């Protein structure tokens, strides 16, 4: 069965510094999609970044980038120049579609606190 | 604002009762997804509808059911409620498949079962 593991329940980082959140997953399939979602105190879920498993190039969105290691089944999120507004829960998510069957699996989250 | 609306924002009810949560997707989105987030937990996928038809099913209890109407809004029905059903229920929508299209999440409905 597919699983998503976020081994860091909580992290903190100084404003303007860089932080990396880890995520590992397990699947026997070859085609899937990985996402990082941010959930601030408002509880709204916001897409941060996505990565298609068939793409070797790591996705980047402004200050957010991923390190996708397909063989190691690792998908970490790097936040550069951390800002106070980055304080939130971050969820790693895995979506797989196989022969019309869809699986959506989220990790348990990493609570990130950006310190002034 | 994601464009996905959910009503009500909060719901307090008693064990054994039945409630209905409502979701209106973004304009143009055909897929609707329901998720459950228990306290300090990740999201659990419940079910997805695409243009009125069920497309994917996750860990949805038999006491729960959903449907998507011709105007594309969706309802999640929870019956015989138990204390453990207390959670934040999110609806999300996308144009088609979440593998190619971004899922936009609503603000959630917080359900408290006493």
PDB file of C-alpha atoms in Angstrom:
ATOM      1  CA  UNK A   1       0.000   0.000   0.000  1.00  0.00           C
ATOM      2  CA  UNK A   2       1.121   3.515  -0.692  1.00  0.00           C
ATOM      3  CA  UNK A   3       2.297   5.556   2.298  1.00  0.00           C
ATOM      4  CA  UNK A   4       3.615   9.060   2.870  1.00  0.00           C
ATOM      5  CA  UNK A   5       5.884   9.773   5.828  1.00  0.00           C
ATOM      6  CA  UNK A   6       6.838  13.134   7.246  1.00  0.00           C
ATOM      7  CA  UNK A   7       9.322  12.395   9.996  1.00  0.00           C
ATOM      8  CA  UNK A   8       9.583  15.929  11.397  1.00  0.00           C
ATOM      9  CA  UNK A   9       6.470  16.809  13.418  1.00  0.00           C
ATOM     10  CA  UNK A  10       7.777  20.289  14.211  1.00  0.00           C
ATOM     11  CA  UNK A  11      10.504  22.581  12.949  1.00  0.00           C
ATOM     12  CA  UNK A  12      11.529  26.167  13.433  1.00  0.00           C
ATOM     13  CA  UNK A  13      13.668  28.530  11.396  1.00  0.00           C
ATOM     14  CA  UNK A  14      14.873  32.083  11.767  1.00  0.00           C
ATOM     15  CA  UNK A  15      13.390  34.650   9.449  1.00  0.00           C
ATOM     16  CA  UNK A  16      15.406  34.972   6.198  1.00  0.00           C
ATOM     17  CA  UNK A  17      17.059  31.572   6.733  1.00  0.00           C
ATOM     18  CA  UNK A  18      16.533  28.408   4.708  1.00  0.00           C
ATOM     19  CA  UNK A  19      14.724  25.314   5.946  1.00  0.00           C
ATOM     20  CA  UNK A  20      14.124  21.895   4.429  1.00  0.00           C
ATOM     21  CA  UNK A  21      11.126  19.719   5.225  1.00  0.00           C
ATOM     22  CA  UNK A  22      11.423  16.031   4.486  1.00  0.00           C
ATOM     23  CA  UNK A  23       8.947  13.620   2.970  1.00  0.00           C
ATOM     24  CA  UNK A  24       9.332  10.015   1.937  1.00  0.00           C
ATOM     25  CA  UNK A  25       6.798   7.827   0.238  1.00  0.00           C
ATOM     26  CA  UNK A  26       6.356   4.263  -0.765  1.00  0.00           C
ATOM     27  CA  UNK A  27       4.839   2.988  -3.963  1.00  0.00           C
ATOM     28  CA  UNK A  28       5.463   0.284  -6.506  1.00  0.00           C
ATOM     29  CA  UNK A  29       4.003   2.357  -9.318  1.00  0.00           C
ATOM     30  CA  UNK A  30       5.975   4.466 -11.735  1.00  0.00           C
ATOM     31  CA  UNK A  31       3.546   7.232 -12.571  1.00  0.00           C
ATOM     32  CA  UNK A  32       2.413   9.499  -9.782  1.00  0.00           C
ATOM     33  CA  UNK A  33       2.382  13.105  -8.653  1.00  0.00           C
ATOM     34  CA  UNK A  34       3.709  14.710  -5.514  1.00  0.00           C
ATOM     35  CA  UNK A  35       2.552  17.893  -3.851  1.00  0.00           C
ATOM     36  CA  UNK A  36       3.311  20.113  -0.915  1.00  0.00           C
ATOM     37  CA  UNK A  37       0.392  21.900   0.687  1.00  0.00           C
ATOM     38  CA  UNK A  38       0.523  24.652   3.270  1.00  0.00           C
ATOM     39  CA  UNK A  39      -2.116  25.013   5.976  1.00  0.00           C
ATOM     40  CA  UNK A  40      -1.769  28.299   7.900  1.00  0.00           C
ATOM     41  CA  UNK A  41      -3.661  28.947  11.155  1.00  0.00           C
ATOM     42  CA  UNK A  42      -6.702  29.878   9.075  1.00  0.00           C
ATOM     43  CA  UNK A  43      -6.861  26.139   8.181  1.00  0.00           C
ATOM     44  CA  UNK A  44      -7.130  26.905   4.479  1.00  0.00           C
ATOM     45  CA  UNK A  45      -5.203  24.347   2.387  1.00  0.00           C
ATOM     46  CA  UNK A  46      -2.984  26.048  -0.170  1.00  0.00           C
ATOM     47  CA  UNK A  47      -0.956  24.336  -2.880  1.00  0.00           C
ATOM     48  CA  UNK A  48       2.721  25.245  -2.594  1.00  0.00           C
ATOM     49  CA  UNK A  49       4.340  23.162  -5.300  1.00  0.00           C
ATOM     50  CA  UNK A  50       3.818  20.041  -7.400  1.00  0.00           C
ATOM     51  CA  UNK A  51       6.107  17.536  -9.061  1.00  0.00           C
ATOM     52  CA  UNK A  52       5.351  14.984 -11.746  1.00  0.00           C
ATOM     53  CA  UNK A  53       7.253  11.751 -11.143  1.00  0.00           C
ATOM     54  CA  UNK A  54       8.185  11.427 -14.813  1.00  0.00           C
ATOM     55  CA  UNK A  55      10.005  14.763 -14.752  1.00  0.00           C
ATOM     56  CA  UNK A  56      13.605  14.675 -13.619  1.00  0.00           C
ATOM     57  CA  UNK A  57      13.854  18.402 -13.143  1.00  0.00           C
ATOM     58  CA  UNK A  58      13.014  19.600  -9.658  1.00  0.00           C
ATOM     59  CA  UNK A  59      10.044  21.958  -9.446  1.00  0.00           C
ATOM     60  CA  UNK A  60      10.543  25.523  -8.258  1.00  0.00           C
ATOM     61  CA  UNK A  61       8.047  28.196  -7.284  1.00  0.00           C
ATOM     62  CA  UNK A  62       9.680  31.418  -6.187  1.00  0.00           C
ATOM     63  CA  UNK A  63      11.207  30.757  -2.742  1.00  0.00           C
ATOM     64  CA  UNK A  64       9.982  27.162  -2.698  1.00  0.00           C
ATOM     65  CA  UNK A  65      11.798  24.319  -4.377  1.00  0.00           C
ATOM     66  CA  UNK A  66      11.834  20.563  -4.086  1.00  0.00           C
ATOM     67  CA  UNK A  67      14.523  17.921  -4.090  1.00  0.00           C
ATOM     68  CA  UNK A  68      12.900  14.967  -5.795  1.00  0.00           C
ATOM     69  CA  UNK A  69      14.866  11.732  -5.544  1.00  0.00           C
ATOM     70  CA  UNK A  70      12.757   9.140  -7.311  1.00  0.00           C
ATOM     71  CA  UNK A  71      14.973   6.147  -6.604  1.00  0.00           C
ATOM     72  CA  UNK A  72      15.108   7.011  -2.919  1.00  0.00           C
ATOM     73  CA  UNK A  73      11.380   7.903  -2.924  1.00  0.00           C
ATOM     74  CA  UNK A  74      12.146  11.192  -1.297  1.00  0.00           C
ATOM     75  CA  UNK A  75      10.465  14.548  -1.909  1.00  0.00           C
ATOM     76  CA  UNK A  76      11.770  17.322   0.336  1.00  0.00           C
ATOM     77  CA  UNK A  77      10.663  20.950   0.320  1.00  0.00           C
ATOM     78  CA  UNK A  78      13.161  23.769   0.652  1.00  0.00           C
ATOM     79  CA  UNK A  79      11.984  27.187   1.705  1.00  0.00           C
ATOM     80  CA  UNK A  80      14.503  29.946   1.093  1.00  0.00           C
ATOM     81  CA  UNK A  81      14.477  33.372   2.712  1.00  0.00           C
ATOM     82  CA  UNK A  82      11.842  32.243   5.217  1.00  0.00           C
ATOM     83  CA  UNK A  83       9.155  34.761   6.050  1.00  0.00           C
ATOM     84  CA  UNK A  84       6.852  35.038   9.036  1.00  0.00           C
ATOM     85  CA  UNK A  85       3.937  34.247   6.742  1.00  0.00           C
ATOM     86  CA  UNK A  86       5.452  30.839   6.038  1.00  0.00           C
ATOM     87  CA  UNK A  87       4.467  29.750   9.540  1.00  0.00           C
ATOM     88  CA  UNK A  88       2.039  26.895   8.912  1.00  0.00           C
ATOM     89  CA  UNK A  89       1.525  23.163   8.781  1.00  0.00           C
ATOM     90  CA  UNK A  90       3.019  21.652   5.653  1.00  0.00           C
ATOM     91  CA  UNK A  91       1.624  18.478   4.190  1.00  0.00           C
ATOM     92  CA  UNK A  92       3.266  16.267   1.640  1.00  0.00           C
ATOM     93  CA  UNK A  93       0.768  14.524  -0.646  1.00  0.00           C
ATOM     94  CA  UNK A  94       0.911  11.720  -3.176  1.00  0.00           C
ATOM     95  CA  UNK A  95      -1.546  11.242  -5.973  1.00  0.00           C
ATOM     96  CA  UNK A  96      -1.527   8.227  -8.219  1.00  0.00           C
ATOM     97  CA  UNK A  97      -3.736   7.308 -11.094  1.00  0.00           C
ATOM     98  CA  UNK A  98      -3.533   3.783 -12.394  1.00  0.00           C
ATOM     99  CA  UNK A  99      -5.951   2.449 -14.962  1.00  0.00           C
ATOM    100  CA  UNK A 100      -8.593   4.931 -13.912  1.00  0.00           C
ATOM    101  CA  UNK A 101      -8.126   4.249 -10.202  1.00  0.00           C
ATOM    102  CA  UNK A 102      -7.081   7.218  -8.118  1.00  0.00           C
ATOM    103  CA  UNK A 103      -5.279   7.253  -4.799  1.00  0.00           C
ATOM    104  CA  UNK A 104      -4.799  10.404  -2.749  1.00  0.00           C
ATOM    105  CA  UNK A 105      -2.568  10.091   0.303  1.00  0.00           C
ATOM    106  CA  UNK A 106      -1.413  12.851   2.619  1.00  0.00           C
ATOM    107  CA  UNK A 107       1.327  12.778   5.236  1.00  0.00           C
ATOM    108  CA  UNK A 108       0.692  13.750   8.847  1.00  0.00           C
ATOM    109  CA  UNK A 109       2.312  17.134   8.409  1.00  0.00           C
ATOM    110  CA  UNK A 110       5.226  19.216   9.683  1.00  0.00           C
ATOM    111  CA  UNK A 111       4.475  22.248  11.794  1.00  0.00           C
ATOM    112  CA  UNK A 112       6.864  25.021  10.771  1.00  0.00           C
ATOM    113  CA  UNK A 113       7.395  28.107  12.860  1.00  0.00           C
ATOM    114  CA  UNK A 114       9.332  31.041  11.458  1.00  0.00           C
ATOM    115  CA  UNK A 115      10.961  33.069  14.212  1.00  0.00           C
ATOM    116  CA  UNK A 116      11.446  36.832  14.055  1.00  0.00           C
TER     117      UNK A 116
ATOM    118  CA  UNK B   1     -10.178  33.053  -1.480  1.00  0.00           C
ATOM    119  CA  UNK B   2      -9.987  29.812  -3.473  1.00  0.00           C
ATOM    120  CA  UNK B   3     -13.431  30.170  -5.052  1.00  0.00           C
ATOM    121  CA  UNK B   4     -14.665  26.987  -3.366  1.00  0.00           C
ATOM    122  CA  UNK B   5     -17.427  27.594  -0.854  1.00  0.00           C
ATOM    123  CA  UNK B   6     -18.530  25.325   1.965  1.00  0.00           C
ATOM    124  CA  UNK B   7     -21.486  25.607   4.263  1.00  0.00           C
ATOM    125  CA  UNK B   8     -21.924  25.647   7.145  1.00  0.00           C
ATOM    126  CA  UNK B   9     -18.631  26.805   8.653  1.00  0.00           C
ATOM    127  CA  UNK B  10     -19.378  25.185  11.966  1.00  0.00           C
ATOM    128  CA  UNK B  11     -21.764  22.451  12.962  1.00  0.00           C
ATOM    129  CA  UNK B  12     -22.428  21.111  16.434  1.00  0.00           C
ATOM    130  CA  UNK B  13     -24.620  18.076  16.838  1.00  0.00           C
ATOM    131  CA  UNK B  14     -25.181  15.039  19.007  1.00  0.00           C
ATOM    132  CA  UNK B  15     -24.236  11.409  18.611  1.00  0.00           C
ATOM    133  CA  UNK B  16     -26.617   9.422  16.483  1.00  0.00           C
ATOM    134  CA  UNK B  17     -27.684  12.420  14.426  1.00  0.00           C
ATOM    135  CA  UNK B  18     -27.363  13.040  10.685  1.00  0.00           C
ATOM    136  CA  UNK B  19     -25.870  16.112   9.039  1.00  0.00           C
ATOM    137  CA  UNK B  20     -25.314  17.366   5.509  1.00  0.00           C
ATOM    138  CA  UNK B  21     -22.304  19.378   4.438  1.00  0.00           C
ATOM    139  CA  UNK B  22     -22.476  21.387   1.261  1.00  0.00           C
ATOM    140  CA  UNK B  23     -19.805  22.384  -1.249  1.00  0.00           C
ATOM    141  CA  UNK B  24     -19.884  24.617  -4.303  1.00  0.00           C
ATOM    142  CA  UNK B  25     -16.863  24.176  -6.581  1.00  0.00           C
ATOM    143  CA  UNK B  26     -15.058  26.901  -8.461  1.00  0.00           C
ATOM    144  CA  UNK B  27     -16.729  28.002 -11.634  1.00  0.00           C
ATOM    145  CA  UNK B  28     -15.720  25.624 -14.420  1.00  0.00           C
ATOM    146  CA  UNK B  29     -14.447  22.864 -12.148  1.00  0.00           C
ATOM    147  CA  UNK B  30     -16.047  19.483 -12.766  1.00  0.00           C
ATOM    148  CA  UNK B  31     -14.332  17.458 -10.032  1.00  0.00           C
ATOM    149  CA  UNK B  32     -15.191  17.676  -6.362  1.00  0.00           C
ATOM    150  CA  UNK B  33     -13.278  15.953  -3.570  1.00  0.00           C
ATOM    151  CA  UNK B  34     -14.093  15.440   0.086  1.00  0.00           C
ATOM    152  CA  UNK B  35     -11.469  15.094   2.804  1.00  0.00           C
ATOM    153  CA  UNK B  36     -11.597  14.592   6.561  1.00  0.00           C
ATOM    154  CA  UNK B  37      -8.999  16.113   8.886  1.00  0.00           C
ATOM    155  CA  UNK B  38      -9.184  14.963  12.480  1.00  0.00           C
ATOM    156  CA  UNK B  39      -7.446  16.957  15.198  1.00  0.00           C
ATOM    157  CA  UNK B  40      -3.775  17.484  14.353  1.00  0.00           C
ATOM    158  CA  UNK B  41      -3.896  14.820  11.670  1.00  0.00           C
ATOM    159  CA  UNK B  42      -3.282  14.793   7.965  1.00  0.00           C
ATOM    160  CA  UNK B  43      -6.040  14.717   5.457  1.00  0.00           C
ATOM    161  CA  UNK B  44      -7.906  11.524   4.745  1.00  0.00           C
ATOM    162  CA  UNK B  45      -9.389  11.322   1.282  1.00  0.00           C
ATOM    163  CA  UNK B  46     -13.025  10.298   1.361  1.00  0.00           C
ATOM    164  CA  UNK B  47     -14.478  10.463  -2.122  1.00  0.00           C
ATOM    165  CA  UNK B  48     -14.300  12.201  -5.493  1.00  0.00           C
ATOM    166  CA  UNK B  49     -17.007  13.040  -8.005  1.00  0.00           C
ATOM    167  CA  UNK B  50     -16.516  14.103 -11.574  1.00  0.00           C
ATOM    168  CA  UNK B  51     -19.380  15.706 -13.455  1.00  0.00           C
ATOM    169  CA  UNK B  52     -21.957  13.934 -11.331  1.00  0.00           C
ATOM    170  CA  UNK B  53     -20.348  10.505 -11.308  1.00  0.00           C
ATOM    171  CA  UNK B  54     -18.325   8.903  -8.542  1.00  0.00           C
ATOM    172  CA  UNK B  55     -14.711   8.632  -9.709  1.00  0.00           C
ATOM    173  CA  UNK B  56     -12.678   7.565  -6.706  1.00  0.00           C
ATOM    174  CA  UNK B  57     -13.349   6.286  -3.244  1.00  0.00           C
ATOM    175  CA  UNK B  58     -11.049   6.454  -0.263  1.00  0.00           C
ATOM    176  CA  UNK B  59     -11.553   5.586   3.382  1.00  0.00           C
ATOM    177  CA  UNK B  60     -15.177   6.612   3.499  1.00  0.00           C
ATOM    178  CA  UNK B  61     -17.323   4.931   6.113  1.00  0.00           C
ATOM    179  CA  UNK B  62     -20.572   3.253   5.126  1.00  0.00           C
ATOM    180  CA  UNK B  63     -22.368   5.761   7.355  1.00  0.00           C
ATOM    181  CA  UNK B  64     -21.144   8.505   5.041  1.00  0.00           C
ATOM    182  CA  UNK B  65     -22.381   9.179   1.541  1.00  0.00           C
ATOM    183  CA  UNK B  66     -21.979  11.907  -1.025  1.00  0.00           C
ATOM    184  CA  UNK B  67     -23.391  13.054  -4.300  1.00  0.00           C
ATOM    185  CA  UNK B  68     -22.784  15.680  -6.931  1.00  0.00           C
ATOM    186  CA  UNK B  69     -25.753  17.421  -8.455  1.00  0.00           C
ATOM    187  CA  UNK B  70     -26.325  18.615 -12.037  1.00  0.00           C
ATOM    188  CA  UNK B  71     -25.271  22.136 -11.070  1.00  0.00           C
ATOM    189  CA  UNK B  72     -22.011  20.509  -9.837  1.00  0.00           C
ATOM    190  CA  UNK B  73     -22.410  21.345  -6.181  1.00  0.00           C
ATOM    191  CA  UNK B  74     -21.838  18.431  -3.855  1.00  0.00           C
ATOM    192  CA  UNK B  75     -23.173  17.271  -0.529  1.00  0.00           C
ATOM    193  CA  UNK B  76     -21.597  14.984   2.029  1.00  0.00           C
ATOM    194  CA  UNK B  77     -24.063  13.204   4.272  1.00  0.00           C
ATOM    195  CA  UNK B  78     -22.898  11.875   7.612  1.00  0.00           C
ATOM    196  CA  UNK B  79     -25.299   9.701   9.573  1.00  0.00           C
ATOM    197  CA  UNK B  80     -25.370   7.859  12.908  1.00  0.00           C
ATOM    198  CA  UNK B  81     -22.713  10.268  14.053  1.00  0.00           C
ATOM    199  CA  UNK B  82     -20.126   9.193  16.592  1.00  0.00           C
ATOM    200  CA  UNK B  83     -17.752  11.249  18.741  1.00  0.00           C
ATOM    201  CA  UNK B  84     -14.877  10.206  16.481  1.00  0.00           C
ATOM    202  CA  UNK B  85     -16.507  11.866  13.509  1.00  0.00           C
ATOM    203  CA  UNK B  86     -15.644  15.256  14.966  1.00  0.00           C
ATOM    204  CA  UNK B  87     -13.258  16.772  12.437  1.00  0.00           C
ATOM    205  CA  UNK B  88     -12.678  19.421   9.838  1.00  0.00           C
ATOM    206  CA  UNK B  89     -14.222  18.389   6.527  1.00  0.00           C
ATOM    207  CA  UNK B  90     -12.716  19.911   3.433  1.00  0.00           C
ATOM    208  CA  UNK B  91     -14.106  20.074  -0.033  1.00  0.00           C
ATOM    209  CA  UNK B  92     -11.797  20.700  -2.970  1.00  0.00           C
ATOM    210  CA  UNK B  93     -12.383  21.121  -6.665  1.00  0.00           C
ATOM    211  CA  UNK B  94     -10.402  20.912  -9.863  1.00  0.00           C
ATOM    212  CA  UNK B  95     -11.125  21.158 -13.546  1.00  0.00           C
ATOM    213  CA  UNK B  96     -10.608  17.435 -14.132  1.00  0.00           C
ATOM    214  CA  UNK B  97      -7.905  15.206 -12.720  1.00  0.00           C
ATOM    215  CA  UNK B  98      -5.756  16.350  -9.781  1.00  0.00           C
ATOM    216  CA  UNK B  99      -2.731  14.895 -11.505  1.00  0.00           C
ATOM    217  CA  UNK B 100      -2.967  17.564 -14.180  1.00  0.00           C
ATOM    218  CA  UNK B 101      -5.051  20.241 -12.495  1.00  0.00           C
ATOM    219  CA  UNK B 102      -4.608  22.032  -9.212  1.00  0.00           C
ATOM    220  CA  UNK B 103      -7.009  21.138  -6.434  1.00  0.00           C
ATOM    221  CA  UNK B 104      -8.464  24.232  -4.788  1.00  0.00           C
ATOM    222  CA  UNK B 105      -9.645  23.743  -1.240  1.00  0.00           C
ATOM    223  CA  UNK B 106     -12.587  25.335   0.468  1.00  0.00           C
ATOM    224  CA  UNK B 107     -12.351  26.800   3.987  1.00  0.00           C
ATOM    225  CA  UNK B 108     -13.740  23.626   5.556  1.00  0.00           C
ATOM    226  CA  UNK B 109     -16.665  22.759   7.792  1.00  0.00           C
ATOM    227  CA  UNK B 110     -15.828  22.059  11.414  1.00  0.00           C
ATOM    228  CA  UNK B 111     -18.063  19.337  12.768  1.00  0.00           C
ATOM    229  CA  UNK B 112     -18.311  18.786  16.499  1.00  0.00           C
ATOM    230  CA  UNK B 113     -20.205  15.740  17.734  1.00  0.00           C
ATOM    231  CA  UNK B 114     -21.125  15.874  21.424  1.00  0.00           C
TER     232      UNK B 114
END
